[in-house]
mmCIF file of C-alpha atoms in Angstrom:
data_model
loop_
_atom_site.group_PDB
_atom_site.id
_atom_site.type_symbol
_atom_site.label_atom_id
_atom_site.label_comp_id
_atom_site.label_asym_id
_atom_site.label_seq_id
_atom_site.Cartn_x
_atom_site.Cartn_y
_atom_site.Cartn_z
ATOM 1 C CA UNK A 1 62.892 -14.502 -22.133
ATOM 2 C CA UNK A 2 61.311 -14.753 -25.669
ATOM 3 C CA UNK A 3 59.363 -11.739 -27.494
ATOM 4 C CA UNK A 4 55.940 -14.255 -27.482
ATOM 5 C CA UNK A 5 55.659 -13.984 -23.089
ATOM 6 C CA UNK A 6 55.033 -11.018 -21.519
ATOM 7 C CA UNK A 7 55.714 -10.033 -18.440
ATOM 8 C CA UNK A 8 53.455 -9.458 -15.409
ATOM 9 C CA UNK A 9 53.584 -5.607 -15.942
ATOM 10 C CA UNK A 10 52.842 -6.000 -19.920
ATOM 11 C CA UNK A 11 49.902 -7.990 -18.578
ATOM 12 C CA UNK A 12 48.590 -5.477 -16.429
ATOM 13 C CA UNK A 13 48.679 -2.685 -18.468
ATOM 14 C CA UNK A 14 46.955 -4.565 -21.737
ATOM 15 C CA UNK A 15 44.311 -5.498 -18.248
ATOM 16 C CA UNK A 16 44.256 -1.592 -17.764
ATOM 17 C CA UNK A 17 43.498 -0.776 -21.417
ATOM 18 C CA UNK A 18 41.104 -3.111 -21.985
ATOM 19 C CA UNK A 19 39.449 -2.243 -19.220
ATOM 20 C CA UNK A 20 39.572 1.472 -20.341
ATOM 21 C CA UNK A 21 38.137 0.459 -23.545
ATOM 22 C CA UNK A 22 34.983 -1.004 -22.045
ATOM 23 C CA UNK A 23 34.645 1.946 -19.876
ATOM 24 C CA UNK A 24 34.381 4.335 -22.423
ATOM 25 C CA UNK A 25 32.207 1.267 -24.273
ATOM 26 C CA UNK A 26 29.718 1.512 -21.633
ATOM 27 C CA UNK A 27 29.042 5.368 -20.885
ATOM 28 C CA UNK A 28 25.837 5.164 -22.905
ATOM 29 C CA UNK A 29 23.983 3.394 -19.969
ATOM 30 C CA UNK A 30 24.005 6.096 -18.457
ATOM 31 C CA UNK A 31 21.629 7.611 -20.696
ATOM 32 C CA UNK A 32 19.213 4.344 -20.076
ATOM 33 C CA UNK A 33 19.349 5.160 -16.349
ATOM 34 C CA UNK A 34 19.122 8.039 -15.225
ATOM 35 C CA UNK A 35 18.021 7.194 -11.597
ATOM 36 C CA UNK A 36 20.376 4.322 -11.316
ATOM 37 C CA UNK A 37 22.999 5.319 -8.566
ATOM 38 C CA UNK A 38 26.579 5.182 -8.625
ATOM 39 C CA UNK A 39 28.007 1.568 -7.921
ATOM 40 C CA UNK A 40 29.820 1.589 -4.969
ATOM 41 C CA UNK A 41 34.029 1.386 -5.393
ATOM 42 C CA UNK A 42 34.682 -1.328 -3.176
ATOM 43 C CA UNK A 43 32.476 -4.161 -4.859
ATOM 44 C CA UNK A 44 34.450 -7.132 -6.387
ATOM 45 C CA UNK A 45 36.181 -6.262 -9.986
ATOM 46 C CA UNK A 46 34.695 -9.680 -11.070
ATOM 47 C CA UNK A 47 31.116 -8.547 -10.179
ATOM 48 C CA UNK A 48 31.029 -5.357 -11.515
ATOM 49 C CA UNK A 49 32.155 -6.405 -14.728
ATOM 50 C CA UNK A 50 29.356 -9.045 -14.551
ATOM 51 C CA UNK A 51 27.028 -6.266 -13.718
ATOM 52 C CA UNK A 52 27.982 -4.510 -16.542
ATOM 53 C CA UNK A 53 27.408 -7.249 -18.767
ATOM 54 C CA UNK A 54 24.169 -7.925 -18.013
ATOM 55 C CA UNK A 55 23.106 -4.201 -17.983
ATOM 56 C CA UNK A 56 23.852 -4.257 -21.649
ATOM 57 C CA UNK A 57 21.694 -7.182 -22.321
ATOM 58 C CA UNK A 58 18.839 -5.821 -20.352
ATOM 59 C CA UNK A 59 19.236 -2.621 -22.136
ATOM 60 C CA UNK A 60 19.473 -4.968 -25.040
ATOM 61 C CA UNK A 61 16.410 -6.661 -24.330
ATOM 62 C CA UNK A 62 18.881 -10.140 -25.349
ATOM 63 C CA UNK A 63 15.882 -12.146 -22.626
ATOM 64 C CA UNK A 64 17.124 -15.407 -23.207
ATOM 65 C CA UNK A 65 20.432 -14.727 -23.883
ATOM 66 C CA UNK A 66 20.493 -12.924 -20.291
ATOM 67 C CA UNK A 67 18.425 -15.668 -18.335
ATOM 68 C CA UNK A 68 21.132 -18.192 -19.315
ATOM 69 C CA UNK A 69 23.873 -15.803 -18.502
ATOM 70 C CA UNK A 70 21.851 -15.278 -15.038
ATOM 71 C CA UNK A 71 21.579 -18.843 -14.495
ATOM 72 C CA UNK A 72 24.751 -20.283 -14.895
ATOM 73 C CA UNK A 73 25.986 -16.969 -12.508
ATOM 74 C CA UNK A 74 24.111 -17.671 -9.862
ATOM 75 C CA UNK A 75 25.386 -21.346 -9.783
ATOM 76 C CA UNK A 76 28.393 -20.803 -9.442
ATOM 77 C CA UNK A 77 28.465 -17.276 -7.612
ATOM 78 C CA UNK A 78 30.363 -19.613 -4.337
ATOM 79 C CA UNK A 79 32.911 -20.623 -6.103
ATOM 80 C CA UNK A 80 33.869 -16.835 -8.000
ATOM 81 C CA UNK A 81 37.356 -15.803 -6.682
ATOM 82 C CA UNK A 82 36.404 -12.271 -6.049
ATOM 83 C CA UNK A 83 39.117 -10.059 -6.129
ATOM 84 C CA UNK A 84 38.909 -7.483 -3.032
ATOM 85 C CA UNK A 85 39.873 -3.542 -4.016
ATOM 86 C CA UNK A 86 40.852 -2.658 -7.655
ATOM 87 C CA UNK A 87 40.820 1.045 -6.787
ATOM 88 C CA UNK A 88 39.592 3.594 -8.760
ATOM 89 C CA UNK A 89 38.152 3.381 -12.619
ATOM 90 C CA UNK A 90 37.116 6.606 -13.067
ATOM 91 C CA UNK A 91 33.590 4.765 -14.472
ATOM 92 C CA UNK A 92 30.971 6.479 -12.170
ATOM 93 C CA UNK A 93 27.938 5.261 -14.816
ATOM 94 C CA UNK A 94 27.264 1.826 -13.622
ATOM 95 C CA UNK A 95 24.080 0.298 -12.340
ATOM 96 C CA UNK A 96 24.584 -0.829 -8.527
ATOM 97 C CA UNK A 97 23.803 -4.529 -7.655
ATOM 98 C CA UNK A 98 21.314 -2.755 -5.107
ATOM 99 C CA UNK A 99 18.871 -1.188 -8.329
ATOM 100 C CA UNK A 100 19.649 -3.579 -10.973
ATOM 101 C CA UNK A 101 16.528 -4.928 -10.546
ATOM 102 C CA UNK A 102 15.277 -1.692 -10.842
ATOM 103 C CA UNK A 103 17.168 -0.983 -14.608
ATOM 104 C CA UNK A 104 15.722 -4.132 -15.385
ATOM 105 C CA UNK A 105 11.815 -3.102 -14.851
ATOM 106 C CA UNK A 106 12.347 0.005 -16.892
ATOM 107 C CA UNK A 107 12.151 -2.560 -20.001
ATOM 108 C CA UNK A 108 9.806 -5.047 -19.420
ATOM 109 C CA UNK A 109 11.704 -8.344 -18.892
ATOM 110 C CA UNK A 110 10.157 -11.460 -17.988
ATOM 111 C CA UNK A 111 9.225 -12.885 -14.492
ATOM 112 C CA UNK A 112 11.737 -15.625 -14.934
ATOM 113 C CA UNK A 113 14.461 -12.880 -15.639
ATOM 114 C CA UNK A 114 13.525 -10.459 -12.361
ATOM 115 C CA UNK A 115 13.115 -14.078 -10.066
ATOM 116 C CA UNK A 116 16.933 -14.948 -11.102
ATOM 117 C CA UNK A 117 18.070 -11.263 -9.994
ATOM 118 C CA UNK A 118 15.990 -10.972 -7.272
ATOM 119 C CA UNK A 119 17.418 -14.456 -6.027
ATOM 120 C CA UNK A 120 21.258 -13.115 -6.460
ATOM 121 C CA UNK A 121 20.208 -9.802 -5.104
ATOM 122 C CA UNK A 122 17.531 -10.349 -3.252
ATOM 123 C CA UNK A 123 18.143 -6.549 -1.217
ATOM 124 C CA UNK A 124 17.903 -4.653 -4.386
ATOM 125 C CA UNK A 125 13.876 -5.563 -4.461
ATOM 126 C CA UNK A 126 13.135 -3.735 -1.326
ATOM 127 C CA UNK A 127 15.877 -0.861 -1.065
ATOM 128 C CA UNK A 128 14.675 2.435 -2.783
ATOM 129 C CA UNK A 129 17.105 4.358 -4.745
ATOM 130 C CA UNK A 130 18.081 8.018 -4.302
ATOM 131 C CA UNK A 131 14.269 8.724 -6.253
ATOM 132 C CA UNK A 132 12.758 6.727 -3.391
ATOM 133 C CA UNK A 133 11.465 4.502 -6.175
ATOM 134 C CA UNK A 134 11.008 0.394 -5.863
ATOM 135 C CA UNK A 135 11.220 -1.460 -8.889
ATOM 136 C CA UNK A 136 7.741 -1.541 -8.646
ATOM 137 C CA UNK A 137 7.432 2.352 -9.210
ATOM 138 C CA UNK A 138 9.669 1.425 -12.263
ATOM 139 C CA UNK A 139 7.391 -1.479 -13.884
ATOM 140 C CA UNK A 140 3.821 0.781 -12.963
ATOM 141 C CA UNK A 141 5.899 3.535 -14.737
ATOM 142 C CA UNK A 142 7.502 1.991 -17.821
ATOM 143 C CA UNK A 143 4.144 0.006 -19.021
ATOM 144 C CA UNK A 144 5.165 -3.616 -17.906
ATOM 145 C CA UNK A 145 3.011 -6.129 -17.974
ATOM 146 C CA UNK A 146 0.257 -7.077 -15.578
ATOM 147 C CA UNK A 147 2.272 -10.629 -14.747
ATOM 148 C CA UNK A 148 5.327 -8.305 -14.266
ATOM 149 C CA UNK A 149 3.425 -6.018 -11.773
ATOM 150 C CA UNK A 150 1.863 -8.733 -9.799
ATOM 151 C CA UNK A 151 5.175 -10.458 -9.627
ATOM 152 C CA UNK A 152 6.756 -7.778 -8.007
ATOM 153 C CA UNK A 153 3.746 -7.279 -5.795
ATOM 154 C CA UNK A 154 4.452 -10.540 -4.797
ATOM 155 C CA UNK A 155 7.630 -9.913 -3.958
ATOM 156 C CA UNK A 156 7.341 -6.897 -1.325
ATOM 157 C CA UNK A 157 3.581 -6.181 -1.228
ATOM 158 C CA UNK A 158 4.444 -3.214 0.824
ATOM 159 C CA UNK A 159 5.725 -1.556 -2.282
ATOM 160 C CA UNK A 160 1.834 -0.941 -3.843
ATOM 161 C CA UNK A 161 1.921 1.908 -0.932
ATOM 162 C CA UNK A 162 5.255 3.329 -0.636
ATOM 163 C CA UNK A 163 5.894 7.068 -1.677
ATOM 164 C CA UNK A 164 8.856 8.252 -3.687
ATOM 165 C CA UNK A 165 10.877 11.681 -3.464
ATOM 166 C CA UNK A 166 7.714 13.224 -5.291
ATOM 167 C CA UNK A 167 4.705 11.702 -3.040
ATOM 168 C CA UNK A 168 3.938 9.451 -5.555
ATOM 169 C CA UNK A 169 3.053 5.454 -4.812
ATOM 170 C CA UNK A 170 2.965 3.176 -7.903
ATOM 171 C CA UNK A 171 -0.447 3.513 -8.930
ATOM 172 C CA UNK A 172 0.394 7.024 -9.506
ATOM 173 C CA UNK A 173 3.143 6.513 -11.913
ATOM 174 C CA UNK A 174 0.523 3.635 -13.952
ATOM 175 C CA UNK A 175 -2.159 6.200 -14.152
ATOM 176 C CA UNK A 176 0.121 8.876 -15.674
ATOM 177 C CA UNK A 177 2.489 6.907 -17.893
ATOM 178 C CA UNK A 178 0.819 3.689 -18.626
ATOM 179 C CA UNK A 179 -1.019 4.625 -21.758
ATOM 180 C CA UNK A 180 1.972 6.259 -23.558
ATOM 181 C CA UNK A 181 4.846 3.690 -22.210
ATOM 182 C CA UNK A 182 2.778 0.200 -23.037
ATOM 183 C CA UNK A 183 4.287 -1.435 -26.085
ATOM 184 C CA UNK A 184 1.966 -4.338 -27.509
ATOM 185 C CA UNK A 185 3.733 -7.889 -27.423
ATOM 186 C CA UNK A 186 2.364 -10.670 -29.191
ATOM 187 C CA UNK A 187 4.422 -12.961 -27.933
ATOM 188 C CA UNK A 188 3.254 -13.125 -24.237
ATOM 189 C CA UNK A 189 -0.086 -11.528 -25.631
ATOM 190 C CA UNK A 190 -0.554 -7.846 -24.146
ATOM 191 C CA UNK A 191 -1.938 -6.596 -26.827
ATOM 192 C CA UNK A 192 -5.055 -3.961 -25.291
ATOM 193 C CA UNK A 193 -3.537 -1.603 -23.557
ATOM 194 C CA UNK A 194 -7.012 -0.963 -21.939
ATOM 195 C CA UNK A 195 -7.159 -4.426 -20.591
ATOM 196 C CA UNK A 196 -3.480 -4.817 -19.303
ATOM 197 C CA UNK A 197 -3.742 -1.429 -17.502
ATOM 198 C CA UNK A 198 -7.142 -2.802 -15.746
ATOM 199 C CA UNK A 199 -5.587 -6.022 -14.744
ATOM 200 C CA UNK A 200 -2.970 -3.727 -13.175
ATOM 201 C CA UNK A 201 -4.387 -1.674 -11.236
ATOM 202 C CA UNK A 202 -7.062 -4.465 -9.858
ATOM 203 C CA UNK A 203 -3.993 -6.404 -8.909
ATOM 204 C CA UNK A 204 -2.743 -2.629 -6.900
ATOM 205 C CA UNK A 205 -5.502 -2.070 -5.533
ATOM 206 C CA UNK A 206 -6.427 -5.840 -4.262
ATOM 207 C CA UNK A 207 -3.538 -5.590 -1.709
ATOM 208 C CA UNK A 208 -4.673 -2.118 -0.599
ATOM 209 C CA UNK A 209 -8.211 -0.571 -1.176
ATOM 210 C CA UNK A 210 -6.918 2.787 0.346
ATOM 211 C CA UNK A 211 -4.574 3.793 -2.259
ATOM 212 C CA UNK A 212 -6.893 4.858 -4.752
ATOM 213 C CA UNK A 213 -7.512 7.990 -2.045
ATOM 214 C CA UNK A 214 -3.846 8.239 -1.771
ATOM 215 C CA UNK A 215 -2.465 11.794 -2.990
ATOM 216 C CA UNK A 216 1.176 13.268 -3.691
ATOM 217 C CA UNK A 217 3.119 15.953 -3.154
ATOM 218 C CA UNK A 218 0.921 17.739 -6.157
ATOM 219 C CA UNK A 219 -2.850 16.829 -4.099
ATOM 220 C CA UNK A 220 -3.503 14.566 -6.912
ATOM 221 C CA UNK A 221 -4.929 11.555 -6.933
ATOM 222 C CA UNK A 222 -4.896 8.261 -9.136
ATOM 223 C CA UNK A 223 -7.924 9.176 -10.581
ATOM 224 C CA UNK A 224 -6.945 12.809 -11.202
ATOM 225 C CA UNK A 225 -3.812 11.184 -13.623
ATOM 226 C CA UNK A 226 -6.261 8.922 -15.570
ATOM 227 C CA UNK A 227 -8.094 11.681 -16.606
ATOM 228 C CA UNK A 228 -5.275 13.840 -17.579
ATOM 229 C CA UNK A 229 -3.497 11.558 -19.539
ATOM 230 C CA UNK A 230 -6.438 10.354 -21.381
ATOM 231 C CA UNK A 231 -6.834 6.662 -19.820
ATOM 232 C CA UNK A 232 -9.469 4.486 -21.642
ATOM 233 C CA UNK A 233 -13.114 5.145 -20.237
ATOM 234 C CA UNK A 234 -12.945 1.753 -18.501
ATOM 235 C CA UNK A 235 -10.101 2.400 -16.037
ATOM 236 C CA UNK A 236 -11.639 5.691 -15.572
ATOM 237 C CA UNK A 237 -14.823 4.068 -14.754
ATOM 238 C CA UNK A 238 -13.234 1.504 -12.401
ATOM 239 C CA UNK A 239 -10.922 4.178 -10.298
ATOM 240 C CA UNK A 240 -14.033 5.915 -9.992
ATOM 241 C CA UNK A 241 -16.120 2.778 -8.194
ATOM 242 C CA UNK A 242 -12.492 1.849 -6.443
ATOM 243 C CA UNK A 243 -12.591 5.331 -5.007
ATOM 244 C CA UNK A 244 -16.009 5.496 -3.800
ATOM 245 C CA UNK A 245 -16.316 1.784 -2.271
ATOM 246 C CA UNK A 246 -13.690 3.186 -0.207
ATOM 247 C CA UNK A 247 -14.772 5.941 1.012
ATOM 248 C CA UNK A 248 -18.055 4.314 1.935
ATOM 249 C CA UNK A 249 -16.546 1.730 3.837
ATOM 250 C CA UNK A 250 -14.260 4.276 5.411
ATOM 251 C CA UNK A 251 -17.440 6.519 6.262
ATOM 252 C CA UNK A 252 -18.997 2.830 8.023
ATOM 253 C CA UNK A 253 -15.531 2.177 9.689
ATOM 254 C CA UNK A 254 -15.708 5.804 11.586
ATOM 255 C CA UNK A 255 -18.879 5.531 12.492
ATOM 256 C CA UNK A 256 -18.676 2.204 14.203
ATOM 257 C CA UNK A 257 -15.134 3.234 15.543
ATOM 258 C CA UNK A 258 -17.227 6.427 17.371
ATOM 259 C CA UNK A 259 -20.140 4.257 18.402
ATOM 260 C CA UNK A 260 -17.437 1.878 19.958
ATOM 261 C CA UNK A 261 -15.406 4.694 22.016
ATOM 262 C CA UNK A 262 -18.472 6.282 22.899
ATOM 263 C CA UNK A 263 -19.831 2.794 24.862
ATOM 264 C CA UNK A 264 -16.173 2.293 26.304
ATOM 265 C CA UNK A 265 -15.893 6.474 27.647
ATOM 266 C CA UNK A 266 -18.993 5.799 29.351
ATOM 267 C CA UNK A 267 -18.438 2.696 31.058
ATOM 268 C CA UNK A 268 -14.789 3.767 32.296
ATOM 269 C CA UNK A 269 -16.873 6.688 33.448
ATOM 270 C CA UNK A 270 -19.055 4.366 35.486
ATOM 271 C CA UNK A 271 -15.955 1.835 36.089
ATOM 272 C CA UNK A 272 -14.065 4.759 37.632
ATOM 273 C CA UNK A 273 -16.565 6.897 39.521
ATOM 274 C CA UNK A 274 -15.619 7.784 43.616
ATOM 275 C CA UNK A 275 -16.847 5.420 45.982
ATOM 276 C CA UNK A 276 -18.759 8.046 47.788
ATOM 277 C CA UNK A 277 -20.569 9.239 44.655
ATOM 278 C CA UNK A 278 -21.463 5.874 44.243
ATOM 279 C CA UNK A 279 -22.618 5.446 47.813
ATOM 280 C CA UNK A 280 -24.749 8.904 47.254
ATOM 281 C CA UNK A 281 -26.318 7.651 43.757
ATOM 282 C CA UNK A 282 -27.373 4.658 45.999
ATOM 283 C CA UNK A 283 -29.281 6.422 48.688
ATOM 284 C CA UNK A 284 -30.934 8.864 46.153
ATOM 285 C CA UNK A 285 -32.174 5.909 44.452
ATOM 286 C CA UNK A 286 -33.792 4.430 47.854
ATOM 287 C CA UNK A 287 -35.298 7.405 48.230
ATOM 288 C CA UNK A 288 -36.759 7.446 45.353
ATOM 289 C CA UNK A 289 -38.186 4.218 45.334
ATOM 290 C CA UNK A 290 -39.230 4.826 48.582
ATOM 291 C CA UNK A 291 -40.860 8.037 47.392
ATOM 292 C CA UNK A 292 -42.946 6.206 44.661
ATOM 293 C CA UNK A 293 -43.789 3.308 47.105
ATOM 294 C CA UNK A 294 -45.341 6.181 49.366
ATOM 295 C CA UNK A 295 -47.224 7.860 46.258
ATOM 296 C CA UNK A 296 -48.716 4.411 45.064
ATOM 297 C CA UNK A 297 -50.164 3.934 48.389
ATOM 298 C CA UNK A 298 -52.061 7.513 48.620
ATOM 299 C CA UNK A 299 -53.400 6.919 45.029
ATOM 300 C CA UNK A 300 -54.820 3.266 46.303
ATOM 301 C CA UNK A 301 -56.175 5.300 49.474
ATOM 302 C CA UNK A 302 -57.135 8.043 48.229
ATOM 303 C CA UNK A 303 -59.093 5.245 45.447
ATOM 304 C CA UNK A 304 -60.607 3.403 47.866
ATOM 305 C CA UNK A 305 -62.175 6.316 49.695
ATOM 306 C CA UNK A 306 -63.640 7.738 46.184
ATOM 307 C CA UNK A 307 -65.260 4.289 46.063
ATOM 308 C CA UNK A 308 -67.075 4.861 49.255
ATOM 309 C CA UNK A 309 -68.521 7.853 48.700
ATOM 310 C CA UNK A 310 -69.477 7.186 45.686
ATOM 311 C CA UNK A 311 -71.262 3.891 46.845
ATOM 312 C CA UNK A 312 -73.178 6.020 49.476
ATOM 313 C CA UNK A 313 -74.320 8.064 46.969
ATOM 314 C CA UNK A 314 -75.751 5.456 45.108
ATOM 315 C CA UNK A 315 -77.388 4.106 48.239
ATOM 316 C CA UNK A 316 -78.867 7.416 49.538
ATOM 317 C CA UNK A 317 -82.801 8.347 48.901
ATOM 318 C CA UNK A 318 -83.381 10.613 46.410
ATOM 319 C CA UNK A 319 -86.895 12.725 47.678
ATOM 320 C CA UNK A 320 -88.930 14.319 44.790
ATOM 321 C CA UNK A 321 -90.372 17.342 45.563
ATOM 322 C CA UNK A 322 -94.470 17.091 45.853
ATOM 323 C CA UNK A 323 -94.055 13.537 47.374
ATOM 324 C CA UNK A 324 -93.915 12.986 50.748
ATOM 325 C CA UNK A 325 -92.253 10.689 52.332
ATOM 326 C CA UNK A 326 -93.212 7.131 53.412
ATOM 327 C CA UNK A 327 -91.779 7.609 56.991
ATOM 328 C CA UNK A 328 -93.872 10.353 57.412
#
């Protein structure tokens, strides 16, 4: 055998250190994500190494670079010979398939980038990670655009309202870190802060009115975070009407729900009342309209007689003292 092949041990070990050398490579993602959890073991060498790639690119913030990556992945994802178990790496600092959509939303990417992940891991958009947290949570959090957020709304409305390990639901997370995580891009044109945290939170609270009432494990509310971390007046101004509309129509809704049960108690009162209570309401009401008939015949009687008397008192001869009469 010549010195230029190697053998299929010599192959596996210069496998082994290379694949040591990009462990050690990529222990500074951990740093990026600190929620991300650790990648399960038994998922395909081929696709964690692809993971890894593309968590360096998104950490990277290399867009386009990534969307073709993405793209021609996705393709041909059928036709990858996986490889089944490649044991242990010791590399505990990876970003599972099931949150890298989640590491992705901490920075911002483009729709077209989260559509393309969401498509080859299309769990990942509605399975929380040990925080609880949605990418969603992650986008409201990080400052991401108002196309980002509604995107994602898109994608599992249901998010807008779910709580975290903290109590917190989305709009929570915008109100509190939205003004200091926003970075202006001229490129896709968020440039106001003010406006791009409005457009936000309208989209938020479009799919559900109540969360603007909603509060976490701390008994504070949207609103409550504006103000603390010195939102512009406007989005004060706007949580404010959001929160009030809603308690108005919530104060309408529970009066009309009481009006409602208190028609349907009483007529499954009626609906279910004894026969023979029924039967006794009956007579009692004969006898009172018997009772009345009775009455309205004395007054006519009683009427009529008046009218009598007083006729013959009209008729009767009134004598005048001094005159006589003409009878006599």
């Amino acid at each position: 055998m010549s010195s230029s092949q190697s053998t299929p041990q010599q192959s596996s070990a210069k496998s082994e250190l290379s694949s040591q050398d990009d462990k050690c490579a990529d222990k500074s993602l951990a740093k990026l994500a600190p929620d991300a959890e650790v990648l399960p073991k038994q998922i395909p060498l081929i696709e964690r190494l692809f993971l890894r790639k593309i968590s360096k690119m998104i950490a990277n913030e290399k867009w386009r670079a990534l969307e073709l990556v993405l793209w021609s992945y996705s393709n041909d994802i059928k036709s990858c010979d996986y490889v089944s178990d490649v044991g242990d790496t010791g590399d505990d600092d990876e970003v599972s398939f099931l949150h890298i959509v989640h590491y992705a939303c901490q920075f911002n990417p483009p729709q077209s980038i989260v559509r393309l992940l969401a498509s080859m891991y299309s769990t990942g958009i509605t399975t929380p990670d040990k925080t609880g947290r949605l990418p969603l949570h992650y986008a409201a959090k990080c400052g991401a655009s108002p196309r980002l957020i509604k995107c994602l709304i898109k994608m599992d409305p249901s998010a807008v309202s779910t709580k975290d390990s903290e109590g917190k639901i989305p709009i929570h997370h915008l109100c509190l870190h939205y003004v200091d995580a926003f970075h202006p891009n001229n490129v896709s044109g968020d440039i106001n802060v003010e406006d791009c945290m409005l457009q936000a939170i309208c989209a938020l609270v479009e799919v559900d009115p109540s969360i603007v009432a909603v509060e976490d494990d701390l008994d504070v509310t949207a609103l409550e975070y504006a103000i603390e971390s010195n939102a512009p007046y406007r989005v004060v101004r706007r949580l404010q009407m959001a929160t009030g509309k809603f308690w108005k129509e919530r104060e309408k809704t529970t009066a009309s729900e009481q009006n409602t049960r208190l028609v349907n108690d009483n007529n499954h009162d009626v609906d279910n009342f004894p026969d023979h209570h029924r039967c006794e309401l009956g007579y009692g009401q004969r006898q009172i309209e018997e009772l009345n008939t009775s009455f309205s015949h004395i007054n006519s009687s009683s009427t009529s007689d008046a009218e009598e008397k007083s006729h013959d008192l009209i008729n009767t001869t009134v004598e005048v003292p001094g005159q006589k009469s003409s009878n006599a």
